[in-house]
Amino acid sequence: TGYITLDDGYGNTGSCKSKITYIDGDAGVLRYRGIPIEELAEKSTFIESAYLVIFGKLPTVEERDRFAGLLMENAMIDEGMKKHFEAFPPSTHPMAITSAMVNLISGYEPEDMIINSEQEFEEAAAKLMSKVRTIAAASYKASIGEPIVYPRYDLRYAENFLHMMFTKPYKAYEPTPAVSRALNLFLLLHADHEQNCSTSTVRMVASSQANIFASCSAGVNALWGPRHGGANQAVIEMLEQIRDSDMDVKEYVRKVKNKEDGIKLMGFGHRVYRNFDPRSKILRKAADEMFDELEMTDPLLDIAQELADVALSDDYFVERKLYPNVDFYSGMILRAMGIPLNMFTVMFAIGRMPGWIANWKEINDDPKGRIYRPRQVYVGPTDQHWVLREER
Ligand code: CMC
């Protein structure tokens, strides 16, 4: 089999050719299907950008209406699925519930496990995008012991999610335009990000010809960890820890630099961005605007700004090219919306679904596609022999 090149953590290995998302890490450029993220953030919505990511083009009015109709039709989950929520122990993390339930869609919609046409793909994509949002809200309701709220057919994607999350048995919930706008922006900025850990996991699973639900459920699991999507929760926990301890920001940064207890500055650093993360710039501005508009303050936002200022002027971070990433400010926005902390990574999963779906499709459309099967460099013992148990 010859010589194997080791590339630790795939830092410089192109695992596939893709037409979906472009990143230039040195210049801080991110484009979905060629369109700059800044332009989409200003002019588009989550659903329109999701369509762009999944189908490769901005939808016409007719295409948009059809896709919106499919999202609407598929917003409900099967009544049978509802029973599963009751069976999870109350302490179950919503990410575990989300990945299990996304996988389980295949049990209730078995016909979608085999996709033979563009139309069937569009239906499965809409199903996943719509149902993951209902599943996410239901997992939260189950965790607080409240009845699941049904989707409404007169609400748009983001508003419908907020309705299912925050409607109480005794009180309807009406999101303000600022909150709906912020959620749309949050989801849009997460829609895809090239071969990150969860997306390459989806591709890996898809390369074995696993169905779309199984593949995307694997993406949810890969996203859960604090080095990836779990960072948005970890950022808030870090800020709370600073707030609640005697430590000031400088002291915390000193500990990070000395690698004490292996702590990292959560929400900082990125494998690809070595200059800045364009999503973080957009979110910092959006967070400021949202707080102004809602006339809110949050001491954690002040700590976050101070932490960013201290780190950005410190040699340790400058030399290593560590900048705030998407997770650094996104948590502030989610907090202001009233999203509970253990749901933060689930919000990321809802946002990333278009990217996972698009990558699943790209693999399946490639007639020459091979199963993903990396090699390893074996460093274990050789020339060993079996030994009698009493002689070991
Ligand atoms: N705080 C302190 N030091 C850091 C950090 C950080 N956040 N990130 C990297 N470093 C140091 C690291 O210790 C190493 O230093 P040294 O050369 O002295 O050993 C150097 O910078 C290079 O880091 P690396 O570990 O080789 O970088 P990586 O590309 O393997 O890891 C990362 C990228 C995002 C996992 C990492 O920066 C990290 O753990 N950041 C904190 C978690 C986080 O915010 N994750 C979200 C990433 S963006 C959205 C997403 O993917 O979900």
Coordinates of N, CA, C and O and ligand atoms in Angstrom, one line a residue, residues 193 196 223 226-231 235 256 259 263-272 274 277 279 316-317 320 322 325-327 348, ligand 1:
H193 N -20.4 25.9 6.3 CA -19.1 26.4 6.5 C -18.0 25.3 6.0 O -17.2 24.9 6.8
N196 N -16.0 21.6 7.9 CA -15.9 21.6 9.3 C -16.1 20.2 9.8 O -16.6 19.3 9.1
L223 N -21.3 18.0 16.0 CA -21.4 19.4 16.4 C -21.4 19.6 17.9 O -21.1 20.7 18.4
P226 N -17.4 20.8 22.5 CA -17.1 22.2 22.8 C -16.0 22.8 21.8 O -15.9 24.1 21.8
R227 N -15.3 22.0 21.1 CA -14.4 22.6 20.1 C -15.1 23.0 18.9 O -14.6 23.7 18.0
H228 N -16.4 22.5 18.7 CA -17.1 22.9 17.5 C -18.4 23.6 18.0 O -18.3 24.6 18.6
G229 N -19.6 23.1 17.7 CA -20.8 23.9 18.0 C -21.0 24.1 19.5 O -21.7 25.0 19.9
G230 N -20.5 23.2 20.3 CA -20.7 23.3 21.7 C -20.0 24.5 22.3 O -20.2 24.9 23.5
A231 N -19.2 25.2 21.5 CA -18.5 26.4 21.9 C -19.4 27.5 22.3 O -19.1 28.3 23.2
V235 N -18.9 29.4 25.7 CA -18.5 30.8 25.9 C -19.3 31.5 27.0 O -18.7 32.1 27.9
V256 N -5.2 31.4 30.7 CA -5.3 30.8 29.4 C -3.9 30.7 28.7 O -3.5 29.6 28.2
K259 N -1.8 28.1 30.0 CA -2.5 26.8 29.7 C -2.8 26.1 31.1 O -2.6 24.9 31.2
I263 N -7.2 25.3 30.1 CA -8.4 26.1 29.6 C -8.0 26.9 28.4 O -6.8 27.3 28.2
K264 N -9.0 27.1 27.6 CA -8.8 27.9 26.3 C -9.8 29.0 26.4 O -10.7 29.0 27.2
L265 N -9.5 30.0 25.6 CA -10.5 31.1 25.5 C -11.6 30.6 24.5 O -11.3 30.6 23.3
M266 N -12.7 30.3 25.1 CA -13.8 29.7 24.2 C -14.3 30.8 23.3 O -14.4 32.0 23.7
G267 N -14.6 30.4 22.1 CA -15.1 31.4 21.1 C -13.9 32.1 20.4 O -14.2 33.1 19.7
F268 N -12.7 31.6 20.7 CA -11.6 32.2 20.0 C -10.8 31.1 19.2 O -10.8 30.0 19.6
G269 N -10.3 31.5 18.1 CA -9.5 30.6 17.3 C -10.3 29.9 16.2 O -11.5 29.7 16.4
H270 N -9.6 29.6 15.2 CA -10.3 28.8 14.1 C -9.3 28.2 13.2 O -8.2 28.8 12.9
R271 N -9.6 27.0 12.8 CA -8.6 26.3 11.9 C -8.3 27.0 10.6 O -7.2 27.0 10.1
V272 N -9.3 27.6 10.1 CA -9.2 28.2 8.7 C -9.0 29.8 8.8 O -8.1 30.3 8.1
R274 N -7.5 33.0 9.8 CA -6.3 33.4 10.5 C -6.2 34.9 10.6 O -5.1 35.5 10.8
D277 N -12.9 36.2 11.6 CA -14.0 35.4 11.2 C -15.1 36.4 10.8 O -15.7 37.1 11.6
R279 N -18.1 36.2 10.2 CA -19.4 36.0 10.9 C -19.4 36.6 12.2 O -20.4 37.2 12.7
Y316 N 0.3 36.6 22.8 CA 0.0 35.2 22.7 C -1.0 35.0 21.6 O -0.9 34.1 20.7
F317 N -2.1 35.8 21.6 CA -3.2 35.6 20.6 C -2.8 36.1 19.2 O -3.2 35.5 18.2
R320 N -0.4 33.6 17.5 CA -1.1 32.4 17.0 C -2.3 32.7 16.1 O -3.0 31.8 15.8
L322 N -5.2 34.2 16.7 CA -6.5 33.7 17.3 C -7.4 35.0 17.4 O -7.0 36.0 18.0
N325 N -14.4 33.9 17.1 CA -15.1 33.2 16.0 C -16.6 33.4 16.1 O -17.0 34.1 17.0
V326 N -17.3 32.7 15.3 CA -18.8 32.9 15.3 C -19.5 32.7 16.6 O -20.5 33.3 16.9
D327 N -18.8 31.8 17.4 CA -19.5 31.4 18.7 C -19.3 32.5 19.8 O -19.9 32.4 20.8
F348 N -27.5 26.0 16.7 CA -26.5 25.9 15.7 C -26.9 24.7 14.7 O -26.8 24.8 13.5
Ligands
CMC1 N1 -7.5 29.8 23.5 C1 -6.2 29.7 23.8 N2 -5.2 29.1 22.9 C2 -5.7 28.6 21.8 C3 -7.0 28.7 21.4 C4 -7.9 29.3 22.3 N3 -9.2 29.4 22.0 N4 -7.2 28.1 20.2 C5 -6.0 27.7 19.8 N5 -5.1 28.0 20.8 C6 -3.6 27.8 20.7 C7 -3.3 26.3 20.9 O1 -3.1 26.0 22.3 C8 -2.0 26.2 20.1 O2 -1.0 26.8 20.9 P1 0.5 26.2 21.0 O3 1.0 26.3 19.6 O4 1.2 26.9 22.0 O5 0.3 24.7 21.4 C9 -2.2 27.2 19.0 O6 -3.2 28.2 19.4 C10 -2.7 26.5 17.7 O7 -4.0 25.9 18.0 P2 -4.5 24.5 17.5 O8 -5.1 23.7 18.6 O9 -3.5 23.8 16.6 O10 -5.7 25.0 16.6 P3 -6.7 24.1 15.8 O11 -6.9 24.6 14.5 O12 -6.4 22.6 15.9 O13 -8.1 24.3 16.7 C11 -10.1 25.3 17.4 C12 -9.1 25.2 16.3 C13 -11.3 26.1 17.0 C14 -10.6 23.9 17.8 C15 -9.4 25.9 18.6 O14 -9.0 27.2 18.3 C16 -10.3 26.0 19.9 O15 -10.3 25.0 20.6 N6 -11.0 27.1 20.1 C17 -11.9 27.2 21.3 C18 -13.2 26.5 21.0 C19 -14.0 27.3 20.0 O16 -14.3 28.5 20.1 N7 -14.6 26.5 18.9 C20 -15.4 27.1 17.9 C21 -14.8 27.1 16.6 S1 -15.6 28.1 15.3 C22 -17.2 27.4 15.1 C23 -17.3 26.0 15.0 O17 -16.5 25.3 14.4 O18 -18.2 25.4 15.7

